């Protein structure tokens, strides 16, 4: 195969054609769009770089340096926005349409999500212990007026994880929610196929 960004050993973005750069940006956006659909509306550049490399290393992205060039191109062309949250040195990226929400304040640490968590536990039990995260998000959105924001829905998962009530498994094609880590990981493989990227819990 021929990687996007010149040779495997020494990536050189200057040698990539316009078509190759557009293809690379498209692959970056596909992953960021999938994350956004699952309420991960922004992602640290280093995590995105790792996931792109792991997902595409067998064909056109043989190194993290190549992945970094792809992300840089997406930012340069305005397809992604790079930013930092206050008191956070990590570079983050998001889709332009989600920047206002991604850069807004987090819900308060003491936000009570016990009702929402109980609802998620109930629907997981009703569905064999696991659902796609998009399905859980839609259920929260439709039932609770307070759950219209991605950051507020993400707070439900964060609180529940801390209590061991349910867990998320993340892959390059989608995310699942399970009553246990094992449920979530098994569901991820059933729903989206064998993972090529290390699962990340949230």
Coordinates of N, CA and C in Angstrom, one line a residue:
X1 N 0.8 -1.2 0.0 CA 0.0 0.0 0.0 C 0.9 1.2 0.0
X2 N 0.3 2.4 -0.4 CA 1.0 3.6 -0.3 C 0.3 4.6 0.6
X3 N 0.9 4.9 1.7 CA 0.3 5.8 2.7 C 0.0 7.2 2.2
X4 N -1.1 7.8 2.8 CA -1.4 9.2 2.5 C -0.4 10.0 3.2
X5 N 0.5 10.7 2.5 CA 1.5 11.5 3.2 C 2.9 11.0 3.0
X6 N 3.2 10.5 1.8 CA 4.5 10.0 1.3 C 4.9 8.7 1.9
X7 N 6.1 8.5 2.3 CA 6.6 7.2 2.7 C 6.2 6.8 4.1
X8 N 6.3 5.5 4.4 CA 6.0 5.0 5.7 C 7.0 5.5 6.7
X9 N 8.2 5.6 6.3 CA 9.3 5.9 7.3 C 9.3 7.4 7.5
X10 N 9.0 8.2 6.5 CA 9.2 9.7 6.7 C 8.0 10.4 6.0
X11 N 7.0 10.7 6.8 CA 5.8 11.3 6.2 C 6.2 12.7 5.7
X12 N 5.7 13.0 4.5 CA 6.0 14.3 3.9 C 4.7 14.8 3.3
X13 N 4.0 15.7 4.0 CA 2.7 16.2 3.5 C 2.8 16.9 2.2
X14 N 3.9 17.5 1.9 CA 4.1 18.3 0.7 C 4.0 17.4 -0.6
X15 N 4.2 16.1 -0.4 CA 4.2 15.2 -1.6 C 2.8 14.6 -1.8
X16 N 1.9 14.9 -0.9 CA 0.5 14.4 -1.0 C -0.3 15.2 -2.0
X17 N -1.1 14.5 -2.8 CA -1.9 15.2 -3.8 C -3.1 15.8 -3.2
X18 N -3.8 16.7 -3.9 CA -5.0 17.3 -3.4 C -6.0 16.2 -3.1
X19 N -6.1 15.3 -4.0 CA -7.1 14.2 -3.7 C -6.7 13.4 -2.5
X20 N -5.5 13.1 -2.3 CA -5.1 12.4 -1.1 C -5.4 13.1 0.2
X21 N -5.1 14.5 0.2 CA -5.4 15.3 1.3 C -6.9 15.3 1.6
X22 N -7.7 15.4 0.6 CA -9.2 15.4 0.8 C -9.6 14.0 1.3
X23 N -9.0 13.0 0.9 CA -9.3 11.6 1.4 C -9.0 11.5 2.9
X24 N -7.8 12.0 3.2 CA -7.4 12.0 4.6 C -8.3 12.8 5.5
X25 N -8.7 14.0 5.1 CA -9.6 14.8 5.9 C -10.9 14.1 6.0
X26 N -11.4 13.5 4.9 CA -12.7 12.8 5.0 C -12.6 11.6 6.0
X27 N -11.5 10.9 6.1 CA -11.4 9.8 7.1 C -11.4 10.4 8.5
X28 N -10.7 11.5 8.7 CA -10.7 12.2 10.0 C -12.1 12.6 10.4
X29 N -12.8 13.2 9.5 CA -14.2 13.7 9.8 C -15.1 12.6 10.1
X30 N -15.0 11.5 9.4 CA -15.8 10.3 9.6 C -15.7 9.8 11.0
X31 N -14.5 9.8 11.6 CA -14.3 9.4 12.9 C -14.9 10.4 13.9
X32 N -14.6 11.7 13.7 CA -15.1 12.7 14.6 C -16.6 12.8 14.5
X33 N -17.2 12.6 13.4 CA -18.7 12.6 13.3 C -19.3 11.5 14.1
X34 N -18.6 10.3 14.0 CA -19.1 9.2 14.8 C -19.1 9.5 16.3
X35 N -18.0 10.1 16.7 CA -17.8 10.4 18.1 C -18.9 11.4 18.5
X36 N -19.1 12.4 17.7 CA -20.1 13.4 18.0 C -21.5 12.8 18.1
X37 N -21.8 11.9 17.2 CA -23.1 11.2 17.3 C -23.3 10.5 18.6
X38 N -22.2 10.2 19.3 CA -22.3 9.5 20.6 C -22.0 10.5 21.7
X39 N -22.2 11.8 21.4 CA -22.1 12.8 22.4 C -20.6 13.1 22.9
X40 N -19.6 12.5 22.2 CA -18.3 12.9 22.4 C -18.0 14.1 21.4
X41 N -18.5 15.3 21.8 CA -18.6 16.4 20.8 C -17.2 17.0 20.7
X42 N -16.2 16.7 21.5 CA -14.9 17.1 21.2 C -13.9 16.0 21.7
X43 N -12.7 16.0 21.1 CA -11.8 14.9 21.4 C -10.4 15.5 21.5
X44 N -9.6 15.0 22.4 CA -8.2 15.5 22.5 C -7.4 15.0 21.2
X45 N -6.6 15.9 20.7 CA -5.9 15.6 19.4 C -5.1 14.4 19.5
X46 N -4.4 14.2 20.7 CA -3.6 13.0 20.8 C -4.4 11.7 20.8
X47 N -5.6 11.7 21.4 CA -6.4 10.5 21.3 C -7.0 10.3 19.9
X48 N -7.4 11.3 19.2 CA -7.8 11.2 17.9 C -6.7 10.6 17.0
X49 N -5.5 11.2 17.2 CA -4.4 10.7 16.4 C -4.1 9.2 16.6
X50 N -4.2 8.8 17.8 CA -4.0 7.3 18.1 C -5.1 6.5 17.5
X51 N -6.3 6.9 17.6 CA -7.4 6.1 17.1 C -7.3 6.0 15.5
X52 N -7.0 7.1 14.9 CA -6.9 7.1 13.4 C -5.8 6.2 13.0
X53 N -4.7 6.2 13.7 CA -3.5 5.4 13.4 C -3.9 3.9 13.6
X54 N -4.5 3.6 14.7 CA -4.8 2.2 15.0 C -5.9 1.6 14.0
X55 N -6.8 2.5 13.6 CA -7.9 2.0 12.7 C -7.4 1.9 11.3
X56 N -6.5 2.7 10.8 CA -6.0 2.7 9.4 C -4.6 2.3 9.2
X57 N -3.9 1.8 10.2 CA -2.5 1.4 10.1 C -2.3 0.3 9.1
X58 N -3.2 -0.5 8.8 CA -3.0 -1.7 7.9 C -3.1 -1.2 6.5
X59 N -3.5 0.0 6.2 CA -3.6 0.4 4.8 C -2.9 1.7 4.5
X60 N -3.5 2.8 5.0 CA -2.9 4.1 4.5 C -2.4 5.0 5.6
X61 N -2.4 4.6 6.8 CA -1.9 5.4 7.9 C -0.9 4.7 8.8
X62 N 0.4 4.5 8.3 CA 1.3 3.6 9.0 C 2.0 4.2 10.2
X63 N 1.7 5.4 10.6 CA 2.3 6.0 11.8 C 1.4 7.1 12.4
X64 N 1.7 7.4 13.6 CA 0.9 8.5 14.3 C 1.3 9.9 13.7
X65 N 2.5 9.9 13.1 CA 2.9 11.2 12.4 C 2.0 11.4 11.2
X66 N 1.7 10.4 10.5 CA 0.8 10.5 9.4 C -0.6 11.0 9.9
X67 N -1.1 10.4 10.9 CA -2.4 10.8 11.5 C -2.4 12.2 11.9
X68 N -1.3 12.7 12.5 CA -1.2 14.1 12.9 C -1.3 15.0 11.7
X69 N -0.7 14.6 10.6 CA -0.8 15.5 9.4 C -2.2 15.5 8.9
X70 N -2.9 14.4 9.0 CA -4.3 14.4 8.5 C -5.1 15.4 9.4
X71 N -5.0 15.3 10.7 CA -5.7 16.2 11.6 C -5.4 17.6 11.4
X72 N -4.1 17.9 11.2 CA -3.6 19.3 10.9 C -4.3 19.8 9.6
X73 N -4.4 19.0 8.6 CA -5.0 19.4 7.4 C -6.5 19.7 7.6
X74 N -7.2 18.9 8.4 CA -8.6 19.1 8.7 C -8.8 20.4 9.4
X75 N -7.9 20.8 10.3 CA -8.0 22.1 11.0 C -7.6 23.2 10.1
X76 N -6.6 23.0 9.2 CA -6.2 24.1 8.3 C -7.3 24.4 7.3
X77 N -8.0 23.4 6.9 CA -9.1 23.7 5.9 C -10.4 24.1 6.5
X78 N -10.4 24.2 7.9 CA -11.6 24.6 8.6 C -12.6 23.5 8.8
X79 N -12.3 22.3 8.4 CA -13.2 21.2 8.6 C -13.3 20.8 10.1
X80 N -12.3 21.1 10.9 CA -12.3 21.0 12.3 C -11.8 22.3 13.0
X81 N -12.2 22.5 14.2 CA -11.7 23.6 15.0 C -10.9 23.1 16.1
X82 N -9.7 23.6 16.3 CA -8.8 23.3 17.4 C -8.9 24.3 18.5
X83 N -9.0 23.9 19.7 CA -9.2 24.8 20.8 C -8.7 24.2 22.1
X84 N -8.7 25.0 23.1 CA -8.4 24.5 24.5 C -9.4 25.0 25.4
X85 N -9.8 24.2 26.3 CA -10.8 24.6 27.4 C -9.9 25.4 28.5
X86 N -10.6 26.2 29.2 CA -9.9 26.9 30.3 C -9.2 26.0 31.3
X87 N -8.0 26.3 31.6 CA -7.2 25.5 32.6 C -6.9 24.1 32.1
X88 N -6.9 24.0 30.8 CA -6.6 22.7 30.2 C -5.6 22.9 29.1
X89 N -4.4 22.3 29.2 CA -3.4 22.6 28.2 C -3.5 21.6 27.0
X90 N -4.4 20.7 27.1 CA -4.6 19.7 26.0 C -5.3 20.3 24.8
X91 N -4.7 20.1 23.6 CA -5.4 20.6 22.4 C -6.6 19.7 22.1
X92 N -7.7 20.3 21.8 CA -8.9 19.6 21.5 C -9.4 20.0 20.1
X93 N -10.2 19.1 19.5 CA -10.8 19.4 18.2 C -12.2 19.1 18.2
X94 N -13.0 19.8 17.4 CA -14.4 19.5 17.3 C -14.9 20.0 15.9
X95 N -16.1 19.5 15.6 CA -16.7 20.0 14.4 C -17.2 21.5 14.5
X96 N -17.0 22.3 13.5 CA -17.4 23.7 13.7 C -18.8 24.0 14.2
X97 N -19.7 23.2 13.8 CA -21.1 23.4 14.2 C -21.3 23.1 15.7
X98 N -20.4 22.4 16.3 CA -20.5 22.0 17.7 C -19.6 22.8 18.7
X99 N -18.9 23.8 18.1 CA -17.9 24.5 18.9 C -18.5 25.2 20.1
X100 N -19.6 25.9 19.9 CA -20.3 26.7 21.0 C -20.6 25.8 22.1
X101 N -21.1 24.6 21.8 CA -21.5 23.6 22.9 C -20.2 23.0 23.5
X102 N -19.2 22.7 22.6 CA -18.0 22.1 23.1 C -17.2 23.0 24.0
X103 N -17.3 24.2 23.8 CA -16.5 25.2 24.6 C -17.3 25.8 25.7
X104 N -18.5 25.4 25.9 CA -19.4 25.9 27.0 C -19.0 25.3 28.3
X105 N -19.5 25.8 29.4 CA -19.2 25.3 30.7 C -19.7 23.9 31.0
X106 N -19.0 23.1 31.7 CA -19.4 21.8 32.1 C -20.6 21.9 33.1
X107 N -21.4 20.9 33.2 CA -22.4 20.8 34.3 C -21.7 20.8 35.6
X108 N -22.3 21.3 36.7 CA -21.7 21.3 38.0 C -21.3 19.9 38.5
X109 N -20.3 19.9 39.3 CA -19.8 18.6 39.8 C -20.9 17.9 40.6
X110 N -21.7 18.6 41.3 CA -22.7 18.1 42.2 C -24.1 17.8 41.5
X111 N -24.1 17.9 40.2 CA -25.3 17.7 39.4 C -25.9 16.3 39.7
X112 N -27.1 16.2 40.1 CA -27.8 15.0 40.5 C -28.4 14.3 39.2
X113 N -27.9 13.2 38.8 CA -28.4 12.5 37.6 C -29.0 11.1 38.0
X114 N -29.3 10.9 39.3 CA -29.8 9.6 39.7 C -31.0 9.1 39.0
X115 N -32.0 10.0 38.7 CA -33.2 9.6 38.0 C -32.8 9.1 36.6
X116 N -32.0 9.9 35.9 CA -31.5 9.5 34.6 C -30.7 8.2 34.6
X117 N -29.9 8.0 35.6 CA -29.1 6.8 35.7 C -30.0 5.6 35.8
X118 N -31.0 5.7 36.7 CA -32.0 4.6 36.9 C -32.7 4.3 35.7
X119 N -33.1 5.3 34.9 CA -33.8 5.1 33.6 C -32.9 4.3 32.7
X120 N -31.6 4.6 32.6 CA -30.6 3.9 31.7 C -30.5 2.5 32.2
X121 N -30.4 2.3 33.5 CA -30.3 0.9 34.0 C -31.5 0.1 33.6
X122 N -32.7 0.7 33.7 CA -33.9 0.0 33.4 C -34.0 -0.4 31.9
X123 N -33.6 0.5 31.0 CA -33.7 0.1 29.6 C -32.6 -0.9 29.2
X124 N -31.5 -0.8 29.9 CA -30.4 -1.8 29.7 C -30.9 -3.2 30.1
X125 N -31.6 -3.3 31.2 CA -32.1 -4.6 31.7 C -33.2 -5.1 30.7
X126 N -33.9 -4.2 30.1 CA -35.0 -4.6 29.2 C -34.4 -5.0 27.8
X127 N -33.2 -4.7 27.6 CA -32.6 -5.0 26.3 C -31.3 -5.9 26.4
X128 N -31.3 -6.8 27.4 CA -30.3 -7.8 27.5 C -29.0 -7.3 28.0
X129 N -29.0 -6.1 28.6 CA -27.8 -5.6 29.3 C -26.9 -4.7 28.5
X130 N -27.3 -4.4 27.2 CA -26.4 -3.6 26.4 C -27.3 -2.9 25.3
X131 N -26.9 -1.6 25.0 CA -27.5 -0.9 23.9 C -26.4 0.0 23.2
X132 N -26.7 0.4 22.0 CA -25.8 1.4 21.4 C -26.0 2.7 22.2
X133 N -24.9 3.4 22.3 CA -24.9 4.7 23.1 C -25.9 5.7 22.5
X134 N -26.0 5.7 21.1 CA -26.9 6.6 20.5 C -28.3 6.3 20.9
X135 N -28.6 5.0 21.1 CA -30.0 4.7 21.5 C -30.3 5.2 22.9
X136 N -29.3 5.0 23.8 CA -29.4 5.5 25.2 C -29.6 7.0 25.2
X137 N -28.7 7.7 24.4 CA -28.8 9.2 24.3 C -30.2 9.6 23.9
X138 N -30.7 9.0 22.9 CA -32.0 9.4 22.3 C -33.1 9.1 23.4
X139 N -33.0 8.1 24.1 CA -34.0 7.8 25.2 C -33.9 8.9 26.3
X140 N -32.7 9.3 26.7 CA -32.6 10.4 27.6 C -33.1 11.7 27.1
X141 N -32.8 12.0 25.9 CA -33.3 13.2 25.3 C -34.8 13.3 25.2
X142 N -35.4 12.2 24.8 CA -36.9 12.2 24.7 C -37.6 12.2 26.0
X143 N -37.0 11.6 27.0 CA -37.8 11.5 28.3 C -37.5 12.7 29.3
X144 N -36.3 13.3 29.2 CA -36.0 14.3 30.2 C -35.7 15.6 29.5
X145 N -36.5 16.6 29.9 CA -36.2 18.0 29.4 C -34.8 18.5 29.7
X146 N -34.3 18.0 30.8 CA -33.0 18.5 31.2 C -31.8 17.8 30.4
X147 N -32.1 16.9 29.6 CA -31.1 16.1 28.9 C -31.0 16.5 27.4
X148 N -31.2 17.7 27.1 CA -31.1 18.2 25.7 C -29.7 18.5 25.3
X149 N -28.8 18.7 26.2 CA -27.4 19.0 25.9 C -26.5 17.8 26.0
X150 N -25.6 17.7 25.0 CA -24.6 16.6 25.0 C -23.8 16.5 26.3
X151 N -23.4 17.7 26.8 CA -22.6 17.7 28.0 C -23.4 17.2 29.2
X152 N -24.6 17.5 29.3 CA -25.5 17.1 30.4 C -25.7 15.5 30.3
X153 N -25.9 15.0 29.1 CA -26.0 13.6 28.9 C -24.7 12.9 29.3
X154 N -23.6 13.5 28.9 CA -22.3 12.9 29.2 C -22.1 12.8 30.7
X155 N -22.7 13.8 31.4 CA -22.6 13.8 32.9 C -23.2 12.6 33.5
X156 N -24.3 12.2 32.9 CA -25.0 11.0 33.4 C -24.1 9.8 33.3
X157 N -23.4 9.6 32.2 CA -22.5 8.5 32.1 C -21.3 8.6 33.0
X158 N -20.8 9.8 33.2 CA -19.7 10.0 34.1 C -20.1 9.7 35.5
X159 N -21.2 10.1 36.0 CA -21.7 9.8 37.3 C -21.9 8.3 37.5
X160 N -22.5 7.7 36.5 CA -22.9 6.3 36.6 C -21.6 5.4 36.6
X161 N -20.6 5.8 35.8 CA -19.4 5.1 35.8 C -18.7 5.1 37.2
X162 N -18.7 6.3 37.8 CA -18.1 6.4 39.1 C -18.8 5.5 40.2
X163 N -20.1 5.3 40.0 CA -20.8 4.4 40.9 C -20.9 3.0 40.5
X164 N -20.3 2.7 39.3 CA -20.3 1.3 38.8 C -21.7 0.8 38.3
X165 N -22.6 1.8 37.9 CA -23.9 1.4 37.5 C -24.0 0.9 36.1
X166 N -23.3 1.6 35.2 CA -23.1 1.1 33.8 C -21.9 1.7 33.2
X167 N -21.5 1.2 32.0 CA -20.2 1.5 31.4 C -20.3 1.7 29.9
X168 N -19.4 2.4 29.3 CA -19.3 2.6 27.9 C -18.1 1.9 27.3
X169 N -18.3 1.2 26.2 CA -17.2 0.7 25.4 C -17.1 1.5 24.1
X170 N -15.9 2.0 23.7 CA -15.8 2.8 22.5 C -14.9 2.1 21.5
X171 N -15.3 2.2 20.2 CA -14.5 1.7 19.1 C -14.5 2.7 18.0
X172 N -13.9 2.3 16.9 CA -13.8 3.3 15.7 C -15.0 3.4 14.9
X173 N -16.0 2.5 15.1 CA -17.2 2.5 14.4 C -18.5 2.9 15.2
X174 N -18.3 2.9 16.5 CA -19.5 3.2 17.4 C -19.2 3.0 18.8
X175 N -20.2 3.1 19.7 CA -20.0 3.0 21.1 C -21.2 2.2 21.6
X176 N -21.0 1.5 22.7 CA -22.1 0.8 23.4 C -22.1 1.0 24.9
X177 N -23.3 0.8 25.5 CA -23.4 1.0 26.9 C -23.9 -0.3 27.5
X178 N -23.2 -0.8 28.6 CA -23.6 -2.0 29.2 C -23.7 -1.9 30.7
X179 N -24.4 -2.9 31.3 CA -24.5 -2.9 32.7 C -23.2 -3.2 33.4
X180 N -22.3 -4.0 32.7 CA -21.0 -4.3 33.1 C -20.0 -3.9 32.0
X181 N -18.7 -3.8 32.3 CA -17.7 -3.6 31.3 C -17.8 -4.7 30.3
X182 N -18.0 -5.9 30.7 CA -18.0 -7.0 29.8 C -19.2 -7.0 28.9
X183 N -20.3 -6.5 29.4 CA -21.5 -6.4 28.6 C -21.3 -5.3 27.5
X184 N -20.7 -4.2 27.9 CA -20.4 -3.2 26.9 C -19.5 -3.6 25.8
X185 N -18.4 -4.3 26.2 CA -17.4 -4.7 25.3 C -17.9 -5.8 24.3
X186 N -18.7 -6.7 24.9 CA -19.3 -7.8 24.1 C -20.3 -7.2 23.1
X187 N -21.1 -6.2 23.5 CA -22.0 -5.5 22.7 C -21.3 -4.8 21.6
X188 N -20.2 -4.2 21.9 CA -19.4 -3.4 20.9 C -19.1 -4.3 19.7
X189 N -18.6 -5.5 20.0 CA -18.2 -6.4 18.9 C -19.4 -6.9 18.2
X190 N -20.5 -7.2 18.9 CA -21.7 -7.7 18.2 C -22.3 -6.6 17.3
X191 N -22.3 -5.4 17.8 CA -22.9 -4.3 17.0 C -22.0 -3.8 15.9
X192 N -20.7 -3.7 16.1 CA -19.9 -3.0 15.1 C -18.7 -3.9 14.6
X193 N -18.6 -5.1 15.0 CA -17.6 -6.0 14.5 C -16.4 -6.0 15.4
X194 N -15.4 -6.9 15.2 CA -14.2 -6.9 16.1 C -13.5 -5.6 16.1
X195 N -13.2 -5.1 17.3 CA -12.6 -3.7 17.4 C -11.1 -3.7 16.9
X196 N -10.8 -2.7 16.1 CA -9.4 -2.5 15.7 C -8.7 -1.5 16.5
X197 N -9.5 -0.9 17.4 CA -9.0 0.2 18.3 C -9.2 -0.2 19.7
X198 N -8.3 0.1 20.6 CA -8.4 -0.3 22.0 C -9.7 0.4 22.6
X199 N -10.5 -0.3 23.3 CA -11.7 0.2 23.8 C -11.3 1.2 25.0
X200 N -12.1 2.2 25.1 CA -11.9 3.2 26.1 C -13.2 3.3 27.0
X201 N -13.0 3.2 28.3 CA -14.2 3.3 29.1 C -14.4 4.8 29.5
X202 N -15.7 5.1 29.8 CA -16.0 6.5 30.2 C -17.0 6.4 31.3

